PDB file of C-alpha atoms and ligand atoms in Angstrom:
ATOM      1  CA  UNK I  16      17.784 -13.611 -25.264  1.00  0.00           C
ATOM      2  CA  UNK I  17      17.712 -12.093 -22.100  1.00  0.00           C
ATOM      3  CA  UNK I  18      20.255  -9.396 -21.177  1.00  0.00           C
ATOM      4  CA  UNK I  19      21.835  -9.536 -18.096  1.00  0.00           C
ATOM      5  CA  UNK I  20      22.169  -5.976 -17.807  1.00  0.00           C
ATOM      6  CA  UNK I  21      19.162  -3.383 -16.837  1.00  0.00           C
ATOM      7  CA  UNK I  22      18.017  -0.427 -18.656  1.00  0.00           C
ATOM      8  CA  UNK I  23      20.737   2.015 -20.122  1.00  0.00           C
ATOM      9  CA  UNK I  24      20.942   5.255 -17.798  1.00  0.00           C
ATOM     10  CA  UNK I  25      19.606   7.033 -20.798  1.00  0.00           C
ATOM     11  CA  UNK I  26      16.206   5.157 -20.513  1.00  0.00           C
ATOM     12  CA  UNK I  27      16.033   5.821 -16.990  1.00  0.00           C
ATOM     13  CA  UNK I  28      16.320   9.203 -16.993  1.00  0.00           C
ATOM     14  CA  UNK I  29      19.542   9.807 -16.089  1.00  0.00           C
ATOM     15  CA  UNK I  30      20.656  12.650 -18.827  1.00  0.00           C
ATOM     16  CA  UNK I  31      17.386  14.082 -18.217  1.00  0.00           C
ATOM     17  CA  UNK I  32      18.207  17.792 -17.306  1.00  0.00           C
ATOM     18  CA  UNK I  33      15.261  17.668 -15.096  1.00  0.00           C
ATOM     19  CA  UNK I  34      16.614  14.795 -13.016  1.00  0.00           C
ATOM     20  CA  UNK I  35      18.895  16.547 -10.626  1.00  0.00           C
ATOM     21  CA  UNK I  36      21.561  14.971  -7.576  1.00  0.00           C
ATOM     22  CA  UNK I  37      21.184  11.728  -6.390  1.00  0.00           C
ATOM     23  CA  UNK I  38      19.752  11.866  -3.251  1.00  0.00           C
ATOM     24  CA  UNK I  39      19.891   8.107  -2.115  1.00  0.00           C
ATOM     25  CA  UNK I  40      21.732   5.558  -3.794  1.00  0.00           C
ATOM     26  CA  UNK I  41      20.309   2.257  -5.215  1.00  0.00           C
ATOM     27  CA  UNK I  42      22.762   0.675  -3.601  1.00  0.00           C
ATOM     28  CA  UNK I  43      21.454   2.730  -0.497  1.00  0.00           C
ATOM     29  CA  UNK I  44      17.770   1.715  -0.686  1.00  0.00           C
ATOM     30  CA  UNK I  45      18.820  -1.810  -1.100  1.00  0.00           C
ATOM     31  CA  UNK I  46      20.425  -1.793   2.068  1.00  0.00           C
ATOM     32  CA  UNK I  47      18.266   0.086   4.244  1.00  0.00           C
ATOM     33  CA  UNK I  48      15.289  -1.872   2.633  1.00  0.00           C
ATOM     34  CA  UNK I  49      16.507  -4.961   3.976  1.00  0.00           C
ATOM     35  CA  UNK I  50      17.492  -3.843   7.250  1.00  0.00           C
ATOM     36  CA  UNK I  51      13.945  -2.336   7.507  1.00  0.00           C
ATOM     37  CA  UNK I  52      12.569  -6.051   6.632  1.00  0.00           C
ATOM     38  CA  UNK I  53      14.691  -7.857   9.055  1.00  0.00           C
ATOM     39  CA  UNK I  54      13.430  -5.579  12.057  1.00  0.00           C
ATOM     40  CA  UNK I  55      10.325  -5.973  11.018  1.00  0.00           C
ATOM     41  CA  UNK I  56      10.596  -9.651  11.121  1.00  0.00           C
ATOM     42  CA  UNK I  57      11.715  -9.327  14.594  1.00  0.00           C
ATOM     43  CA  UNK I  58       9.324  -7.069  15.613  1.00  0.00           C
ATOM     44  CA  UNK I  59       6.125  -8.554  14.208  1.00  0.00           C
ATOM     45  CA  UNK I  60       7.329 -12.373  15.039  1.00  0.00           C
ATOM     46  CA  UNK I  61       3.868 -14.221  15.972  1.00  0.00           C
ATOM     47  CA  UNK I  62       1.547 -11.274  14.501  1.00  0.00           C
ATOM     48  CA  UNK I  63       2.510 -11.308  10.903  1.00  0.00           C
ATOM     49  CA  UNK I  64       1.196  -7.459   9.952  1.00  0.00           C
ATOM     50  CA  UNK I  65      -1.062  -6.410   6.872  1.00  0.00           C
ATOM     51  CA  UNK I  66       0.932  -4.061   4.836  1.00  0.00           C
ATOM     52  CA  UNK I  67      -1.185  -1.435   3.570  1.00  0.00           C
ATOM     53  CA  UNK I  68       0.366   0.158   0.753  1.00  0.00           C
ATOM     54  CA  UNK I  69      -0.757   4.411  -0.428  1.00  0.00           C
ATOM     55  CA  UNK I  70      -0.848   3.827  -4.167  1.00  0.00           C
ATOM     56  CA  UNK I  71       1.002   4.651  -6.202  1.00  0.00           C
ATOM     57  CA  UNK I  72       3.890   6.070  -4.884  1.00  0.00           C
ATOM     58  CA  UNK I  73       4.742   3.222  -2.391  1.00  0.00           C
ATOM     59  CA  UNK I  74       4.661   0.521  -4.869  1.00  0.00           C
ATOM     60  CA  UNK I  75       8.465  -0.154  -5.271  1.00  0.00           C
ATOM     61  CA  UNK I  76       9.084   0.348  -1.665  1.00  0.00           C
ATOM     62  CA  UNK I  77       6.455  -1.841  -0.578  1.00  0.00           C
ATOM     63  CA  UNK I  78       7.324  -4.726  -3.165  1.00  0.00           C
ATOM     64  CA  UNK I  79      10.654  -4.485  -2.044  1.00  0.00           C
ATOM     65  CA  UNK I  80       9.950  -4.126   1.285  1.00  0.00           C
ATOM     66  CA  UNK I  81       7.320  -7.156   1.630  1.00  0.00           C
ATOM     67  CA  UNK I  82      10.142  -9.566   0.287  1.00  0.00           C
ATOM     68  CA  UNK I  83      12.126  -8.731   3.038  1.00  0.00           C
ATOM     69  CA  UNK I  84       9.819  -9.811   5.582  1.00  0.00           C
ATOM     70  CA  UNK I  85      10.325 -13.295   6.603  1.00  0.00           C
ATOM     71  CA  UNK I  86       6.555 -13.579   7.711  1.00  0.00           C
ATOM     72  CA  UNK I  87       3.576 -14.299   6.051  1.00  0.00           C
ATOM     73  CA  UNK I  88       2.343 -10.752   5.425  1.00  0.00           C
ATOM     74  CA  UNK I  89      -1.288  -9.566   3.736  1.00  0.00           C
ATOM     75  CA  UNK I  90      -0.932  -6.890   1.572  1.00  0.00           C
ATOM     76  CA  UNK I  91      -3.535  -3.917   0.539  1.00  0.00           C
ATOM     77  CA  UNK I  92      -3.608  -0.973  -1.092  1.00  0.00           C
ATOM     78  CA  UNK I  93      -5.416   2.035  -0.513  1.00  0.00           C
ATOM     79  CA  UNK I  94      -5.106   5.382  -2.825  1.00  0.00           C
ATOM     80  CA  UNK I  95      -5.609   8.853  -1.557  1.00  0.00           C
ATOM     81  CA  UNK I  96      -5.382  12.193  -3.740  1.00  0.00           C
ATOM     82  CA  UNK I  97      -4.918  15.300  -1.554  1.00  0.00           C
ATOM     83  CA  UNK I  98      -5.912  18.686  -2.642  1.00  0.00           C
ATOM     84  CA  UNK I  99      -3.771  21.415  -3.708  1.00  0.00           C
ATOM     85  CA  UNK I 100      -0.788  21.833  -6.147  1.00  0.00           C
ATOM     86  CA  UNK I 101       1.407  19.379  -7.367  1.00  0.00           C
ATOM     87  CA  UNK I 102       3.716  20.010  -5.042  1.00  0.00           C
ATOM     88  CA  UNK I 103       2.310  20.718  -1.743  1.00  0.00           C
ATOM     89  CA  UNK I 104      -0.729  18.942   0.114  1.00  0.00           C
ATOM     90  CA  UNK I 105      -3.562  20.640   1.692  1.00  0.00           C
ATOM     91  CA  UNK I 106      -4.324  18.374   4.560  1.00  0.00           C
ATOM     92  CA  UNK I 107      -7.791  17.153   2.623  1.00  0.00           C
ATOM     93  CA  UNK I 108      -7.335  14.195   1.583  1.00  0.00           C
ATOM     94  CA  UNK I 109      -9.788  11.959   0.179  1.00  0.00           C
ATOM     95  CA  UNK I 110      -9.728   8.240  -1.058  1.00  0.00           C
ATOM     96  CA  UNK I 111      -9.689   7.528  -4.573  1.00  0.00           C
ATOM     97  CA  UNK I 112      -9.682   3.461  -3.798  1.00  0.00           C
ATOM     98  CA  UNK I 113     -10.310   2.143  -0.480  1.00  0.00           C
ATOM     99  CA  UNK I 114      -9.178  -1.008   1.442  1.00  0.00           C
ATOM    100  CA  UNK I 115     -10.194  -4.578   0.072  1.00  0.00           C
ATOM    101  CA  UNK I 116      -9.600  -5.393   3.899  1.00  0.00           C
ATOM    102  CA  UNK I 117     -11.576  -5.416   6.849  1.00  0.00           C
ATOM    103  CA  UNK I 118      -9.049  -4.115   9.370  1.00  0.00           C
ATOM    104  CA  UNK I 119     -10.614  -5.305  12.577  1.00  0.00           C
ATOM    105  CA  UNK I 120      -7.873  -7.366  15.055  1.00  0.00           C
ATOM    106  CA  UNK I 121      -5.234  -7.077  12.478  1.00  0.00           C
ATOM    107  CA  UNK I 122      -1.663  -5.332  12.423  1.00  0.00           C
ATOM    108  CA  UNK I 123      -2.035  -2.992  10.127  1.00  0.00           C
ATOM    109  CA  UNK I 124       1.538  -1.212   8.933  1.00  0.00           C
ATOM    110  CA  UNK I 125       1.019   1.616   6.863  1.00  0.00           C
ATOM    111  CA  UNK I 126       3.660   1.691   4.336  1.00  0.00           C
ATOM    112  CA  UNK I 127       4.166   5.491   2.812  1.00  0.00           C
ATOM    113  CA  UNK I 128       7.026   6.559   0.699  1.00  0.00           C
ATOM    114  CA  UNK I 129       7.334   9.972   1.484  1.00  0.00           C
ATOM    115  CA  UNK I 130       6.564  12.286   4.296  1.00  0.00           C
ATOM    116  CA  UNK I 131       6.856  16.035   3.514  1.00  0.00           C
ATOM    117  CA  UNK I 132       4.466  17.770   6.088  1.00  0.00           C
ATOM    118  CA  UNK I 133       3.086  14.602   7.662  1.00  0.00           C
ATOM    119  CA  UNK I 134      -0.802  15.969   6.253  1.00  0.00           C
ATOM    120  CA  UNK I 135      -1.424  13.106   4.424  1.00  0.00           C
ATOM    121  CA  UNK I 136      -0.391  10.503   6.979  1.00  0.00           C
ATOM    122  CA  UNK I 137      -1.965  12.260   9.664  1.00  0.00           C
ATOM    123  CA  UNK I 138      -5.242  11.797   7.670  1.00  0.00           C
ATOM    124  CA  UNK I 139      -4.629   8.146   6.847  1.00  0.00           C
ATOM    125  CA  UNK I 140      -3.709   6.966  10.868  1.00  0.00           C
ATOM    126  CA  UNK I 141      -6.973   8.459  11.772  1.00  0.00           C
ATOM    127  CA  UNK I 142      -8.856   7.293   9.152  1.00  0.00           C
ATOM    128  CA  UNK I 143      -7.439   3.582   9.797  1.00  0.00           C
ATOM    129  CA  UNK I 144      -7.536   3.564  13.250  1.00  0.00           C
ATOM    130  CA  UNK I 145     -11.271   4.395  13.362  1.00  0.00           C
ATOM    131  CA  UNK I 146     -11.641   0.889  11.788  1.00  0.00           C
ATOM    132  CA  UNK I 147     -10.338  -1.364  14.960  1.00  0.00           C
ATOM    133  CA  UNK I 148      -7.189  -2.926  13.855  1.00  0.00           C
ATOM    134  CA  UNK I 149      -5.362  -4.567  16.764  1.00  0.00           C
ATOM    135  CA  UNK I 150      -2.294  -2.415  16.293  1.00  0.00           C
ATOM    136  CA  UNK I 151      -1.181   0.157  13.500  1.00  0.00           C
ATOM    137  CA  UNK I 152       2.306   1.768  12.859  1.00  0.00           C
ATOM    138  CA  UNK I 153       3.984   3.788  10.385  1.00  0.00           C
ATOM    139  CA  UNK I 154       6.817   2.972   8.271  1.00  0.00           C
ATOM    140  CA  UNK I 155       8.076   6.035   5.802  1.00  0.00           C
ATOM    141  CA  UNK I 156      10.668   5.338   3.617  1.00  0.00           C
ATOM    142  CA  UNK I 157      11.954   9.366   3.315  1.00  0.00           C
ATOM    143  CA  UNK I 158      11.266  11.951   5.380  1.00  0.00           C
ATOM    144  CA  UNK I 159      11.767  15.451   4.894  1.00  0.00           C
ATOM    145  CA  UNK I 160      13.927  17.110   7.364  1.00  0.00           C
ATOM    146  CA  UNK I 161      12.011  19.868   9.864  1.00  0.00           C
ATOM    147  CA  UNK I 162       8.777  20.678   7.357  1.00  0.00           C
ATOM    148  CA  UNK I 163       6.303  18.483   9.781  1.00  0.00           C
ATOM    149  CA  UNK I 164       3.912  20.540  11.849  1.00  0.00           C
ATOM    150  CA  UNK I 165       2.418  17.286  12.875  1.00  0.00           C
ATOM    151  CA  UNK I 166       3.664  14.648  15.414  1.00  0.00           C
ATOM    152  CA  UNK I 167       4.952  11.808  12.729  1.00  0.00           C
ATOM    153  CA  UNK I 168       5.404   8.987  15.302  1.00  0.00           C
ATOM    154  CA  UNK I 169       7.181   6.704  12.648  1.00  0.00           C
ATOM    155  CA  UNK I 170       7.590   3.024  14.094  1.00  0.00           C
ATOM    156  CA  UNK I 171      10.487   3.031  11.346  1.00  0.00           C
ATOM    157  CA  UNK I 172      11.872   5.410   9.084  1.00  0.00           C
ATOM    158  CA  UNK I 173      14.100   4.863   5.671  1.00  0.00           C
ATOM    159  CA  UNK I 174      16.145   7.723   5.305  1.00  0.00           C
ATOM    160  CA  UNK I 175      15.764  11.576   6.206  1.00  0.00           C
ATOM    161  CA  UNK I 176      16.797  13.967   3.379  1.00  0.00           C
ATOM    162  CA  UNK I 177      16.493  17.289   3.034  1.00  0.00           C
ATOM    163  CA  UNK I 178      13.272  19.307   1.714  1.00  0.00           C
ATOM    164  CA  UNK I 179      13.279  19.292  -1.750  1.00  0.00           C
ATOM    165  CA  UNK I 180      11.206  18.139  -4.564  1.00  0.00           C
ATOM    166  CA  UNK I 181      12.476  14.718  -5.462  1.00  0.00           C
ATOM    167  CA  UNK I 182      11.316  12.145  -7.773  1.00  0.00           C
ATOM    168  CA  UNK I 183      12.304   7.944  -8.513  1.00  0.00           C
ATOM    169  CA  UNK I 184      11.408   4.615  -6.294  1.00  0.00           C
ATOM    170  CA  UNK I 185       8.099   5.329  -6.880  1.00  0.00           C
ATOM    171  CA  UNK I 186       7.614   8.996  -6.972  1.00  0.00           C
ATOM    172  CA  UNK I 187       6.781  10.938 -10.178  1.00  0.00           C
ATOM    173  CA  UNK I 188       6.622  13.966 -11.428  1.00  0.00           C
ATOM    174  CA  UNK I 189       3.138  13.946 -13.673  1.00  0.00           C
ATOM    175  CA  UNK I 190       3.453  10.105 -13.699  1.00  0.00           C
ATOM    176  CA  UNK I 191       6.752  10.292 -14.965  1.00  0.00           C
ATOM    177  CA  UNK I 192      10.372   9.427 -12.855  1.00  0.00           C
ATOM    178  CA  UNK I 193       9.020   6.257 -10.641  1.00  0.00           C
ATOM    179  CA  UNK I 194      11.232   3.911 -12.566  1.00  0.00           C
ATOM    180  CA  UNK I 195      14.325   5.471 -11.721  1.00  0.00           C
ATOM    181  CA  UNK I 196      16.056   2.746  -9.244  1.00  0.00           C
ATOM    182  CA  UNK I 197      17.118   5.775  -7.195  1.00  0.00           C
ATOM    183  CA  UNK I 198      15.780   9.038  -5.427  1.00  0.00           C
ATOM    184  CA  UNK I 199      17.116  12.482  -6.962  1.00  0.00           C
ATOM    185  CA  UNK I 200      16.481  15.460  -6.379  1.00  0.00           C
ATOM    186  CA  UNK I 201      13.606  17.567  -9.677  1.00  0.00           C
ATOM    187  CA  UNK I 202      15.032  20.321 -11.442  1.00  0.00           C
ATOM    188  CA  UNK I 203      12.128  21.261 -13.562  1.00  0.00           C
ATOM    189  CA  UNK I 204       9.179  23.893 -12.533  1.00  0.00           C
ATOM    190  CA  UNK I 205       6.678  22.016 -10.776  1.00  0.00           C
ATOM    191  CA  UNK I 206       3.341  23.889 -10.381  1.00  0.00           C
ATOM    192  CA  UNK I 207       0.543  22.179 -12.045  1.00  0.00           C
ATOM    193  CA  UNK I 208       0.575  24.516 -14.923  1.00  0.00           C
ATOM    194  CA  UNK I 209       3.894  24.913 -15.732  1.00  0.00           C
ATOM    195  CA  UNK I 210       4.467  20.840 -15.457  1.00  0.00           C
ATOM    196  CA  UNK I 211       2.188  20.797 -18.200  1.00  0.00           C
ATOM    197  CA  UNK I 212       4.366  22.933 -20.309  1.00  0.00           C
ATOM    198  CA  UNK I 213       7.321  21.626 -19.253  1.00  0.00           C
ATOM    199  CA  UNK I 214       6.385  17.737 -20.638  1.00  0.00           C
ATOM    200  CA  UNK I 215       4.876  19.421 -23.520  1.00  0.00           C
ATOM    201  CA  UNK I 216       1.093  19.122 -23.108  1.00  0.00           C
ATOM    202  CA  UNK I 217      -1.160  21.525 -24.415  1.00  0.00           C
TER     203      UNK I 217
HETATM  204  P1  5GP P  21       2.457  15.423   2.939  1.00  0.00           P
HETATM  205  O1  5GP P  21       0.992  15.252   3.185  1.00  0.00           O
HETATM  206  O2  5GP P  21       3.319  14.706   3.969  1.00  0.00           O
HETATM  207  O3  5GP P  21       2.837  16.880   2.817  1.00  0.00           O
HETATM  208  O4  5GP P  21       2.770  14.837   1.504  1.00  0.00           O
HETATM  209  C1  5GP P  21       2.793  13.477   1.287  1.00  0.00           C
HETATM  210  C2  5GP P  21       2.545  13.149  -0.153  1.00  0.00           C
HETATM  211  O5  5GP P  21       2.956  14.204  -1.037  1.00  0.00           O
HETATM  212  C3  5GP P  21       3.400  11.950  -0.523  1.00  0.00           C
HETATM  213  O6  5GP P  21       2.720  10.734  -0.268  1.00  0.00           O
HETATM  214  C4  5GP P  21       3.677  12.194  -1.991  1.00  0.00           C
HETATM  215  O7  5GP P  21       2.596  11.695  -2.756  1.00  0.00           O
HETATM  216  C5  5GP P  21       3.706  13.706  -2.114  1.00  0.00           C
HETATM  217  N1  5GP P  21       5.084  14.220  -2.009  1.00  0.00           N
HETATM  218  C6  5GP P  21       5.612  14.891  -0.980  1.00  0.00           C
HETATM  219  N2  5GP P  21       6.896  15.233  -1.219  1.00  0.00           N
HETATM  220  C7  5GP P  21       7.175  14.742  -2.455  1.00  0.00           C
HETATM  221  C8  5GP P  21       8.368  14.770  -3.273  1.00  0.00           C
HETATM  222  O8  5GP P  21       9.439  15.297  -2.927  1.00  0.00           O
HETATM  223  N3  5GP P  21       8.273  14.155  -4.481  1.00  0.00           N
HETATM  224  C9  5GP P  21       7.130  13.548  -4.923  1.00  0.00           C
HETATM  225  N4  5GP P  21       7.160  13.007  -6.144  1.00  0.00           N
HETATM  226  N5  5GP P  21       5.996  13.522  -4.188  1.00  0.00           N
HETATM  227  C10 5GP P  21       6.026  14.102  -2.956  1.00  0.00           C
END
């Protein structure tokens, strides 16, 4: 039998002491995931855009996101590891898996869960728009309040919140947290090393 009901907050995480404040709502995302769709519709009517997805933490958003499109969108996926700890990028990237795509004359939307100091993104636009696409834009789900030294240039943008560490929709902590149906705000230590110790590796 199937049960109507989804996974106990227990399963999910919630109880976790390393799962701290909810940051944005399920209910929240929902919403602002749809409204996100519906201008995109508008916008894009007559050039239905590619949706490029950065693996892996713009997999829920994207999913979610694409289904509120009323347009015959392409998806792809690209994913891109930056250097440095596991909490702060570098600014060197490099691609893990590229683009199935050829990009030329297409409107390419780059769809990015998270944009802390704008490194990676930065990165990605240039990379992308080396490859001809008829027209390319952003759309972030969060953004972190005042940390970008970069001009972000967003076409849309889910929800700012402030500039902590924060983990569910898609982002993880050591692959761990992107199941949670909401974004809230990591409690735990999260350097590389002391991740490790924290989910009990050797
Ligand atoms: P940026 O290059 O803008 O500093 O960092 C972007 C990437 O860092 C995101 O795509 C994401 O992978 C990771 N990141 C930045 N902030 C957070 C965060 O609060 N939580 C998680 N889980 N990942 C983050």
């Amino acid at each position: 039998m199937i049960e109507p009901d989804g996974p106990t907050a227990g399963e999910l995480g919630v109880g976790d002491p390393h799962v701290g404040d909810v940051v944005v709502s399920e209910q929240d995302l929902k919403r602002r995931v749809r409204e996100l769709g519906a201008q995109i519709t508008a916008d894009y009517a007559g050039r239905p855009p590619l949706l490029v997805g950065v693996l892996k933490g713009a997999c829920f958003f994207l999913s979610d996101l694409a289904r509120s499109i009323r347009l015959p969108v392409e998806l792809d996926f690209m994913a891109v590891s930056s250097y440095g700890s596991a909490t702060r990028t570098s600014g060197v990237v490099r691609i893990v898996k590229d683009l199935d795509l050829d990009l030329t004359g297409r409107h390419v939307l780059i769809v990015e869960d998270i944009v802390d100091s704008g490194l990676t993104l930065s990165y990605l636009r240039r990379n992308l728009a080396a490859r001809h696409p008829s027209s390319l834009e952003v759309v972030a789900l969060l953004v972190k309040d005042g940390l970008q030294s970069v001009d972000l240039d967003l076409a849309y943008e889910g929800f700012r919140i402030p500039p902590d560490f924060v983990v569910g929709y898609g982002l993880d902590v050591a692959e761990r947290y992107r199941n949670l149906p909401f974004i809230a705000t990591y409690r735990g230590e999260t350097g590389r090393n002391d991740l490790r110790a924290t989910l009990g590796h050797p």
